[in-house]
Amino acid sequence: MDALRAELLAAFAAELAEHMAGIREALADAAAGRQVDLREFSRRTHSLKGAARAVDLPQTEAAAHEAETILLAVERGERTLDGTTLAALRSLADAIEDGARAGDGTGDTAPDAAVPSATPLPGAANAPSDRVHVAGRHVERLARSVHDLSNQVAGQDQLTEMVDALAAELADMPATLDGEVARRIARLVGATERLRRELGRQRWSLERAASEIERDAERILLLPVATLFEGHERMVRELAASQGKFAELTMEPIEAEADRRVLQALREPLLHLLRNAISHGIETPAARTRAGKPEGGSIRVTPTTDRGRLNIVIRDDGAGLDPKAIEARAREAGLIAPGAPTPSRRALYSLLFEQGFSTSRTVDEVSGRGIGLSVVAETVRRLHGRVRILPGRPTGTEIRLSLPLALARQALLLVEAGGTRHALPAANVDRVLRLTPDAFDRTEGGAVLMLDGEPLPVVELADLLGLPAGEPGDGARPALIVEGADQRRVLLVDALDDVRSLVVGDPTAVAADVPMVWGTVLLEDGVALVLEPEALLAADAAGPRRQPRVAPAARPVQRTVLVVDDSITTRTLEKSILEAQGYRVLIAVDGLAGLERLRSGMDAIDLVVADVEMPRMDGFGLLTAIRNDPALQTLPVVMMTSRNSPDDIERGLSLGANAYVTKQEFDQGTLISVVQQLV
């Protein structure tokens, strides 16, 4: 058996062990008369069915399908979890495990072997010799221990400061001393200086060693992203053929690595999405011919990485989404209140992720149970990611997933609110703005900010967390545009501190009962809570909703914008976009030319839009010069750039940019909305 099948079966063994442990526990609870989560029970059997199909274990797949059918009948009230039903489910659980063992040709189907991982699966003996299987929890503990070591090394600064203070104290001893006392003090001064140098040398060595160990420990958690997609082409072809269809799967190559826990958790959702594309998307050859399409359907998976995120796009060229059918089934299922208006497309498509929701009117081995997409949504949420469904271009359906490449280390934005420092995942912060008091519209439901043509609710982060609010002010406030799976919100904070890549720890040790907390990070001066973006978007403010803490002010009419960019194409594009909105636009070819134009006093310039990478003086240099010039320091500056590393964002914020917009592609709507907020 080849290495690929061994790899897939090794992954299936871990998944089988996890799900069977949950199934056995549910059966024990039911037999003891305890409450059983039927949805979770069904989800596990559904997931095992899909995984078994992927590794070509038909006996396991059939047994899981039959167990799922029984559980769905119990959910609908057509059966009860009586002795007969429980006996049938126990037999099917045994059959699931037996089918996996039978695949290795040994014929060992002992019904009492309750731990599937204890019995090698097909191909396990042929696993690559350079692989060692280690429990994930041990690797995670190693990574956190190494991080703690790094923090302890950083604490060597205190020893250095103590030695420096001692050296200074000895140096200040009275010069009038003589004799033995003076000689002893001189020796102490020399010894202290040697100690200081040795501490510095050892600290440098320790920092270097700890850094190397930390990197090596984190590499242990990594696997090639490409392993997530291996072996699915055949599954797609066979599954399509079983439904009388033709479909081909194309996987775009990728060289990146990701946390093994992320990849392992994504195997099941990926299978569900591929099965869903075949069942609900790809049409029969006859239907495709009538629509003027090739007989065979196409499913394309495109993985990419960006800013510490793994982004996966799954596109099919099938029939596409039917908003009317989705709305009808949602109303039928009670997900849309009677008489309520039709939701937005984004909100409507998000209903497809609700458990039990399916647009299929028939139930078969592949679809109609309303479980697959809910598994995807739950897994992605647990991994602190996002998933969206969009219409395909030009036809079909497109599903986008975005998840962190690593679970432990995250790029975090540190902010202050209510006198406390908090952290938010940088990937969920769409942009950072500094908003003046007149930026918000007041409505009966609270303050809103018009951004990209969409009214976004505005709320104080301190209010969401139930923390004391500061005093109102009439200056600009730092604001975060936080986005989740299907909504965005403006969070006002007191200050922006930093952007760092940090190891996120388990929150239960210090914040077990605190809502909206994802984890914790260890900082130099204590522990900060990492906030859960989806929870922040869904939460209401603690107590009565307060208006944002800004004093009302009249919006001044300001129209002159200076665009500073060395690219003639970008300058021309930005100029045409802004002039179309009624702004007067001036041009400068680099930072030095822009600064000269500002200081000349020839024009009353109200806002600067500057690129970062320019000759002679870059955007950061221009921003620094503006903030250091008393006549210009209050001038709003927008940094428009494709540079999107945490260090660049941190630098732009620390230098005083009013907005730092990072986009992979130029977005004219973003530019217009940001400028409208600032002038």
XYZ file of C-alpha atoms in Angstrom:
679
model
C 0.000 0.000 0.000
C 1.427 3.364 -0.964
C 2.441 6.142 1.412
C -0.546 8.309 0.468
C -3.111 5.729 1.540
C -1.126 5.107 4.722
C -1.245 8.834 5.465
C -5.004 9.009 4.869
C -5.704 5.944 6.974
C -3.541 7.255 9.797
C -5.623 10.434 9.799
C -8.835 8.380 9.664
C -7.677 6.294 12.639
C -7.392 9.413 14.794
C -10.787 10.668 13.635
C -12.392 7.269 14.201
C -11.007 7.099 17.732
C -12.332 10.561 18.596
C -15.840 10.014 17.214
C -16.215 6.482 18.591
C -15.298 7.705 22.071
C -18.141 10.240 21.825
C -20.561 7.639 20.427
C -19.794 5.129 23.193
C -20.235 7.843 25.808
C -23.610 8.855 24.334
C -24.775 5.226 24.339
C -23.740 4.852 27.983
C -25.609 8.040 28.929
C -28.747 6.873 27.127
C -28.627 3.464 28.833
C -28.301 5.202 32.228
C -31.245 7.492 31.514
C -29.096 10.617 31.225
C -29.683 13.407 28.699
C -28.148 12.774 25.260
C -27.333 15.442 22.692
C -28.915 13.796 19.647
C -27.588 16.417 17.259
C -24.022 15.799 18.365
C -24.617 12.037 18.169
C -25.925 12.415 14.588
C -23.058 14.698 13.641
C -20.495 12.125 14.687
C -22.097 9.326 12.647
C -22.488 11.646 9.665
C -18.837 12.653 9.867
C -17.638 9.060 10.116
C -19.719 8.162 7.071
C -18.005 10.815 4.964
C -14.535 9.983 6.272
C -15.015 6.262 5.612
C -16.018 6.983 2.030
C -12.857 9.062 1.553
C -10.614 6.122 2.596
C -12.754 3.525 0.783
C -14.130 1.602 3.775
C -17.654 0.719 2.553
C -18.636 -1.420 5.560
C -17.879 1.413 7.968
C -19.674 3.890 5.712
C -22.807 1.731 5.503
C -22.937 1.139 9.262
C -22.512 4.859 9.996
C -25.250 5.709 7.493
C -27.668 3.288 9.111
C -26.889 4.639 12.592
C -27.441 8.173 11.341
C -30.830 7.171 9.893
C -31.937 5.740 13.251
C -30.825 8.852 15.146
C -32.656 11.159 12.760
C -35.805 9.105 13.272
C -35.372 9.579 17.040
C -34.933 13.329 16.544
C -38.170 13.499 14.548
C -40.053 11.541 17.197
C -40.542 8.522 14.931
C -38.535 6.304 17.302
C -37.460 6.453 20.934
C -34.174 5.587 22.585
C -35.604 2.419 24.084
C -33.806 -0.851 24.644
C -34.354 -2.068 21.078
C -33.014 1.169 19.547
C -29.999 1.232 21.842
C -29.193 -2.395 21.000
C -29.323 -1.571 17.297
C -27.063 1.439 17.777
C -24.548 -0.583 19.793
C -24.406 -3.211 17.040
C -23.875 -0.521 14.435
C -21.120 1.084 16.530
C -19.391 -2.306 16.591
C -19.896 -2.617 12.849
C -18.299 0.796 12.287
C -15.141 -0.329 14.075
C -15.212 -3.813 12.536
C -15.462 -2.362 9.044
C -12.320 -0.319 9.652
C -10.384 -3.346 10.893
C -11.642 -5.572 8.093
C -9.986 -3.231 5.619
C -6.514 -4.527 6.572
C -7.364 -8.063 5.447
C -6.870 -9.635 8.875
C -10.526 -10.413 9.366
C -10.248 -9.397 13.016
C -13.756 -8.290 13.880
C -13.786 -8.823 17.619
C -16.840 -6.951 18.923
C -15.263 -6.017 22.255
C -12.396 -3.956 20.799
C -13.676 -0.573 21.874
C -10.567 1.497 21.161
C -10.163 1.747 17.388
C -6.719 3.343 17.571
C -5.396 0.267 19.380
C -5.846 -1.812 16.206
C -3.723 -0.789 13.239
C -5.678 0.367 10.233
C -4.795 -0.675 6.691
C -1.400 0.566 5.706
C -0.385 1.637 9.202
C 2.642 -0.645 9.130
C 3.818 1.017 5.942
C 3.715 4.558 7.298
C 6.745 6.671 6.358
C 9.719 5.832 8.571
C 10.504 9.500 9.256
C 7.188 10.098 10.984
C 6.688 9.715 14.731
C 3.164 9.864 16.126
C 3.016 12.021 19.253
C -0.134 13.004 21.142
C -1.107 16.541 20.224
C -1.525 17.630 23.846
C 2.138 16.793 24.548
C 3.302 18.882 21.618
C 1.099 21.775 22.739
C 2.525 21.606 26.254
C 6.031 21.655 24.793
C 5.234 24.779 22.769
C 3.815 26.568 25.810
C 6.731 25.519 28.018
C 9.155 26.912 25.477
C 7.179 30.156 25.370
C 7.378 30.362 29.165
C 11.143 29.832 28.875
C 11.361 32.762 26.468
C 9.515 34.964 28.935
C 11.872 33.930 31.710
C 14.866 34.794 29.523
C 13.335 38.182 28.858
C 13.218 38.658 32.638
C 17.004 38.736 32.716
C 16.652 42.483 32.138
C 15.890 42.865 35.840
C 19.195 41.264 36.817
C 21.061 43.544 34.431
C 19.340 46.578 35.924
C 20.237 45.448 39.453
C 23.913 45.039 38.530
C 23.914 48.422 36.776
C 22.441 50.044 39.891
C 25.095 48.385 42.064
C 27.867 49.588 39.740
C 26.477 53.134 39.861
C 26.308 53.005 43.656
C 29.913 51.898 43.929
C 31.014 54.548 41.445
C 29.408 57.223 43.653
C 31.418 56.231 46.721
C 33.347 59.212 48.140
C 36.628 59.816 46.334
C 38.301 60.759 49.672
C 38.444 57.153 50.821
C 41.917 55.678 50.891
C 43.789 52.686 52.148
C 42.273 49.211 52.227
C 38.680 50.451 51.881
C 39.493 52.271 48.640
C 41.283 49.240 47.226
C 38.386 46.932 48.083
C 35.896 49.313 46.463
C 38.058 49.453 43.333
C 38.089 45.652 43.180
C 34.311 45.581 43.627
C 33.852 48.085 40.821
C 35.990 45.925 38.508
C 34.171 42.738 39.533
C 30.810 44.395 39.024
C 31.796 45.529 35.539
C 32.932 41.997 34.645
C 29.661 40.615 36.037
C 27.686 43.104 33.959
C 29.510 42.065 30.783
C 29.064 38.352 31.567
C 25.343 38.835 32.224
C 25.014 40.586 28.895
C 26.824 37.779 27.097
C 24.767 35.066 28.787
C 21.517 36.924 28.172
C 22.353 37.195 24.472
C 23.171 33.476 24.311
C 20.025 32.501 26.218
C 17.826 34.656 24.014
C 19.318 33.119 20.908
C 18.953 29.550 22.216
C 15.409 30.133 23.477
C 14.419 31.655 20.143
C 15.774 28.648 18.256
C 14.045 26.198 20.620
C 10.767 28.095 20.296
C 10.935 27.984 16.502
C 11.805 24.278 16.537
C 8.943 23.493 18.940
C 6.464 25.336 16.747
C 7.711 23.482 13.654
C 6.748 20.191 15.321
C 3.109 21.251 15.039
C 3.361 21.966 11.314
C 2.395 19.810 8.345
C 2.254 20.681 4.638
C -1.112 22.215 3.788
C -1.190 20.032 0.661
C -1.759 16.918 2.828
C -5.265 18.211 3.553
C -6.291 17.724 -0.079
C -4.651 14.416 -0.932
C -6.788 11.544 -2.159
C -10.044 13.410 -2.797
C -10.045 13.313 -6.611
C -11.143 9.682 -6.760
C -13.768 10.207 -4.060
C -15.338 13.054 -6.068
C -15.431 11.015 -9.271
C -16.958 7.958 -7.587
C -19.500 9.926 -5.585
C -20.621 11.805 -8.686
C -20.894 8.520 -10.617
C -23.093 7.048 -7.875
C -25.567 9.858 -8.608
C -25.372 9.522 -12.385
C -23.134 12.581 -12.761
C -19.624 13.384 -13.958
C -17.366 15.621 -11.876
C -13.652 16.357 -11.742
C -11.813 17.881 -8.800
C -8.887 20.256 -9.369
C -6.606 21.170 -6.487
C -4.355 24.203 -6.841
C -0.821 23.502 -5.521
C 0.410 25.130 -2.307
C 3.784 24.914 -0.570
C 2.870 26.392 2.841
C 2.665 24.598 6.193
C -0.012 24.865 8.870
C -0.759 23.635 12.378
C -1.505 19.909 12.250
C -4.529 20.467 14.521
C -6.019 22.913 12.027
C -5.500 20.525 9.123
C -6.858 17.559 11.048
C -9.973 19.493 12.043
C -10.507 20.645 8.442
C -10.532 17.176 6.886
C -14.126 16.539 7.868
C -15.516 19.945 6.763
C -13.694 19.656 3.437
C -15.358 16.304 2.773
C -18.761 17.779 3.600
C -18.215 20.696 1.233
C -17.131 18.442 -1.618
C -20.087 16.120 -1.094
C -22.381 19.129 -0.936
C -20.991 20.488 -4.207
C -21.737 17.203 -5.940
C -25.177 16.661 -4.439
C -26.538 20.238 -4.547
C -24.332 21.856 -7.165
C -23.248 19.674 -10.064
C -26.179 18.812 -12.365
C -26.804 15.617 -14.299
C -25.232 15.407 -17.788
C -28.636 15.946 -19.399
C -29.352 19.063 -17.342
C -25.902 20.482 -18.050
C -26.319 19.872 -21.767
C -29.646 21.726 -21.753
C -27.932 24.633 -19.982
C -25.180 24.741 -22.602
C -22.503 23.374 -20.264
C -20.079 20.462 -20.706
C -21.494 17.153 -19.479
C -18.874 16.914 -16.751
C -18.929 19.289 -13.824
C -15.908 20.987 -12.291
C -14.973 21.596 -8.660
C -11.869 23.684 -7.987
C -10.176 24.110 -4.603
C -7.765 27.039 -4.237
C -5.792 27.309 -0.978
C -3.649 30.365 -0.220
C -1.972 31.854 2.830
C -1.906 35.495 3.864
C -1.003 37.266 7.124
C -0.983 34.068 9.169
C -4.283 32.838 7.708
C -5.131 29.798 5.618
C -7.722 30.781 3.022
C -9.541 28.072 1.047
C -11.923 28.808 -1.825
C -14.109 25.974 -3.185
C -15.874 26.739 -6.461
C -18.172 24.566 -8.535
C -19.774 25.292 -11.906
C -23.101 23.745 -10.973
C -26.632 25.089 -10.790
C -25.792 27.678 -8.150
C -27.809 29.040 -5.242
C -31.558 29.600 -5.406
C -32.358 32.459 -2.970
C -36.104 31.955 -3.292
C -35.877 28.261 -2.448
C -33.578 29.009 0.499
C -35.979 31.649 1.834
C -38.978 29.346 1.415
C -37.349 26.503 3.328
C -36.072 28.921 6.000
C -39.595 30.249 6.583
C -40.913 26.703 6.623
C -38.296 25.778 9.251
C -39.099 28.856 11.366
C -35.687 30.452 10.804
C -37.405 33.558 9.392
C -40.309 34.949 11.406
C -43.707 35.056 9.696
C -44.214 38.385 7.960
C -40.550 39.347 8.306
C -38.972 40.944 5.221
C -36.590 38.992 3.034
C -33.129 38.996 4.649
C -30.068 40.275 2.815
C -28.327 37.764 0.573
C -25.460 37.449 3.039
C -27.820 36.730 5.949
C -29.931 34.401 3.803
C -26.971 32.307 2.706
C -25.703 32.106 6.291
C -28.889 30.155 7.158
C -27.532 27.247 5.122
C -25.123 26.587 8.007
C -27.939 26.004 10.515
C -28.169 22.407 11.689
C -31.120 20.587 10.208
C -31.511 23.053 7.354
C -31.423 21.560 3.863
C -32.879 22.599 0.526
C -33.003 18.969 -0.577
C -36.516 17.482 -0.490
C -35.184 13.930 -0.467
C -32.895 12.152 1.955
C -30.211 9.792 0.701
C -26.717 8.720 1.699
C -25.237 12.046 0.637
C -27.676 14.854 1.336
C -30.983 15.991 2.733
C -30.203 15.664 6.435
C -29.063 19.245 7.047
C -25.940 18.229 8.940
C -23.004 18.721 6.559
C -22.812 22.509 6.439
C -23.526 22.834 10.153
C -20.456 20.667 10.788
C -18.446 23.041 8.615
C -19.702 26.120 10.473
C -19.123 24.617 13.922
C -15.605 23.457 13.105
C -14.604 26.775 11.563
C -16.041 28.684 14.528
C -14.138 26.447 16.949
C -10.934 27.205 15.040
C -11.664 30.959 15.252
C -12.187 31.199 11.526
C -14.850 32.429 9.111
C -16.854 30.762 6.346
C -19.087 32.360 3.715
C -21.190 31.151 0.790
C -21.321 33.291 -2.340
C -22.765 32.955 -5.832
C -20.164 31.621 -8.245
C -18.783 33.586 -11.153
C -20.304 33.217 -13.687
C -22.254 30.186 -12.450
C -22.207 27.757 -9.585
C -21.353 28.351 -5.940
C -18.285 29.630 -4.129
C -17.443 28.883 -0.503
C -14.668 30.776 1.259
C -12.998 29.617 4.464
C -10.437 31.618 6.411
C -8.656 30.136 9.419
C -5.468 30.744 11.380
C -2.432 28.795 10.176
C -1.561 28.093 13.804
C -3.810 27.783 16.842
C -1.285 28.713 19.507
C 0.549 31.729 18.025
C -1.646 34.517 16.684
C -1.186 38.021 15.330
C -3.014 40.134 17.918
C -3.976 43.798 18.140
C -3.577 45.089 21.713
C -6.030 47.808 22.738
C -7.096 49.621 25.910
C -10.725 49.940 26.958
C -12.198 50.723 30.348
C -8.747 51.024 31.885
C -7.802 47.462 30.890
C -5.668 46.068 28.101
C -7.227 43.479 25.778
C -6.224 41.661 22.595
C -8.176 40.911 19.423
C -7.140 38.615 16.555
C -5.727 40.945 13.901
C -7.304 38.853 11.139
C -10.782 39.894 12.344
C -9.946 43.600 12.301
C -10.846 44.767 8.803
C -9.319 48.205 9.355
C -8.386 50.719 12.019
C -9.657 54.314 11.881
C -9.450 57.452 13.975
C -12.935 58.940 13.906
C -13.910 62.498 14.722
C -17.045 63.232 16.793
C -19.176 64.036 13.756
C -18.519 60.706 12.013
C -21.543 58.922 13.498
C -25.234 59.147 12.746
C -27.538 58.911 15.762
C -30.597 56.664 15.436
C -33.181 55.267 17.822
C -31.230 52.020 17.960
C -27.951 53.787 18.736
C -25.055 55.236 16.797
C -24.183 53.957 13.335
C -21.310 54.571 10.945
C -21.897 54.507 7.200
C -19.032 52.482 5.732
C -18.871 51.010 2.230
C -22.535 51.897 1.827
C -23.509 49.834 4.879
C -24.697 51.184 8.258
C -22.520 49.594 10.941
C -23.540 49.696 14.609
C -21.099 51.600 16.812
C -20.478 50.530 20.390
C -17.892 51.144 23.090
C -15.792 48.042 23.754
C -15.884 48.978 27.446
C -19.695 48.810 27.349
C -19.652 45.336 25.794
C -17.303 44.123 28.521
C -19.172 45.846 31.344
C -16.200 48.052 32.194
C -16.347 51.678 33.396
C -16.419 54.209 30.576
C -14.089 57.182 30.361
C -15.040 60.827 30.066
C -16.472 62.148 26.774
C -14.090 64.018 24.535
C -14.236 66.044 21.377
C -11.112 64.602 19.718
C -10.659 61.690 17.342
C -11.207 58.218 18.794
C -9.502 54.972 17.770
C -12.085 52.698 16.136
C -11.833 49.073 15.000
C -13.942 47.672 12.177
C -14.373 44.118 13.452
C -15.819 41.525 11.071
C -17.081 38.003 11.525
C -18.779 35.391 9.385
C -21.808 37.484 8.416
C -21.625 40.885 10.100
C -19.404 43.835 10.983
C -19.373 46.252 13.910
C -17.467 49.380 14.923
C -15.757 49.096 18.307
C -14.528 52.291 19.947
C -11.496 51.894 22.213
C -9.480 54.248 24.386
C -6.081 53.521 22.840
C -4.236 51.291 20.377
C -1.178 49.732 21.991
C 0.594 47.317 19.715
C 0.394 44.528 17.123
C 2.256 41.367 18.151
C 2.555 37.688 17.338
C 1.879 35.946 20.662
C 1.109 32.480 22.020
C -2.539 32.266 23.093
C -3.084 30.261 26.260
C -6.087 28.471 27.723
C -8.454 31.016 29.312
C -9.862 28.667 31.957
C -7.046 29.318 34.417
C -7.884 33.006 34.834
C -11.149 33.640 32.979
C -13.255 30.498 33.196
C -16.542 32.364 33.652
C -15.819 35.456 31.575
C -17.898 35.657 28.380
C -16.452 36.722 25.052
C -12.974 35.432 25.965
C -11.040 33.212 23.547
C -7.790 32.873 25.492
C -5.026 34.687 27.327
C -1.610 36.098 26.463
C 1.285 36.746 28.789
C 2.678 40.287 28.548
C 5.556 41.952 30.349
C 3.270 43.481 32.965
C 0.738 40.694 33.388
C -1.950 38.717 31.550
C -4.288 40.140 28.893
C -7.516 38.527 27.756
C -7.909 37.668 24.067
C -11.465 38.502 23.011
C -13.617 36.299 20.774
C -14.626 38.370 17.687
C -17.856 36.478 16.928
C -18.994 36.909 20.530
C -18.245 40.647 20.401
C -20.343 40.959 17.255
C -23.283 39.136 18.782
C -23.167 40.712 22.259
C -25.270 43.566 23.578
C -23.732 46.276 25.720
C -23.836 45.614 29.452
C -26.700 47.677 30.831
C -28.336 50.531 28.888
C -26.701 51.218 25.533
C -24.739 54.460 25.732
C -23.975 56.740 22.843
C -20.282 56.769 21.834
C -18.240 58.939 24.190
C -17.731 61.853 21.827
C -19.153 65.351 21.975
C -21.356 66.436 19.043
C -19.778 68.676 16.464
C -20.737 70.103 13.108
C -19.183 68.471 10.075
C -16.870 70.965 8.335
C -16.866 71.159 4.564
C -13.381 70.096 3.465
C -12.591 69.120 -0.069
C -8.871 69.194 -0.933
C -6.924 65.906 -0.926
C -3.203 65.456 -1.617
C -2.401 62.082 -3.211
C 1.247 61.047 -2.745
C 2.296 58.028 -4.812
C 5.207 57.257 -7.143
C 3.040 55.082 -9.421
C 1.425 57.119 -12.193
C -1.250 54.456 -12.624
C -2.225 54.503 -8.957
C -2.128 58.313 -8.799
C -4.367 58.601 -11.842
C -6.824 56.025 -10.519
C -7.072 57.597 -7.053
C -7.391 61.079 -8.560
C -10.269 60.052 -10.838
C -12.093 58.248 -8.005
C -11.840 61.189 -5.599
C -12.679 63.821 -8.194
C -15.790 61.837 -9.109
C -16.877 62.297 -5.491
C -16.422 66.074 -5.661
C -12.992 66.389 -4.054
C -10.234 68.667 -5.351
C -7.156 66.460 -5.817
C -3.490 67.495 -5.834
C -0.644 65.158 -6.832
C 2.874 64.514 -5.486
C 5.244 61.901 -6.902
C 6.978 60.927 -3.643
C 7.098 61.740 0.072
C 9.604 64.564 -0.257
C 7.582 66.285 -2.994
C 4.444 65.853 -0.907
C 6.077 67.401 2.162
C 7.325 70.362 0.102
C 3.807 70.905 -1.255
C 2.349 70.834 2.254
C 4.890 73.257 3.690
C 4.664 75.680 0.760
C 1.299 76.982 1.967
C 0.095 77.225 -1.650
C -3.062 75.220 -0.927
C -5.322 74.534 2.032
C -4.943 70.753 2.054
C -7.447 68.881 4.197
C -6.230 65.269 3.923
C -3.266 63.262 2.626
C -3.496 59.839 0.963
C 0.024 58.390 0.869
C 1.615 55.197 -0.395
C 4.212 53.521 1.826
C 6.903 52.452 -0.625
C 8.268 55.496 -2.495
C 11.719 56.791 -3.460
C 13.538 59.629 -1.654
C 11.032 59.664 1.256
C 8.602 56.801 1.900
C 5.146 57.083 3.387
C 6.327 56.450 6.943
C 8.892 59.236 6.597
C 6.234 61.613 5.273
C 3.886 60.696 8.137
C 6.637 61.313 10.704
C 7.454 64.713 9.190
C 3.776 65.720 9.223
C 3.295 64.725 12.863
C 6.481 66.582 13.911
C 5.492 69.817 12.152
C 3.341 72.013 14.443
C 1.570 73.513 11.424
C 0.661 70.090 9.957
C 0.460 67.662 12.884
C -3.372 67.574 13.000
C -3.697 66.879 9.262
C -5.492 63.530 8.619
C -3.281 60.974 6.851
C -4.480 57.769 5.183
C -1.896 55.095 4.364
C -2.947 53.123 1.269
C -0.643 50.155 0.708
C -0.363 46.465 -0.021
C 2.132 46.016 2.813
C 0.180 44.140 5.449
C 2.552 42.643 8.007
C 1.829 43.248 11.722
C 5.080 45.240 11.972
C 3.984 47.623 9.207
C 0.537 48.099 10.728
C 2.062 48.699 14.169
C 4.486 51.239 12.737
C 1.770 53.128 10.857
C -0.437 53.306 13.960
C 2.385 54.345 16.246
C 3.375 57.166 13.890
C -0.151 58.555 14.002
C -1.872 57.474 10.778
C -5.612 58.198 10.899
C -6.327 55.115 8.810
C -4.112 52.271 7.622
C -5.947 50.369 4.899
C -4.333 47.120 3.747
C -5.869 45.440 0.725
C -4.593 42.803 -1.628
C -6.450 44.557 -4.428
C -7.247 48.237 -4.776
C -10.778 48.910 -3.497
C -12.223 52.253 -4.533
C -15.182 51.896 -2.165
C -12.816 51.578 0.786
C -10.876 54.691 -0.233
C -14.028 56.777 -0.640
C -15.582 55.657 2.650
C -12.379 56.294 4.643
C -11.907 59.761 3.151
C -15.554 60.614 3.822
C -15.101 59.763 7.504
C -12.060 62.013 7.878
C -12.966 65.155 5.899
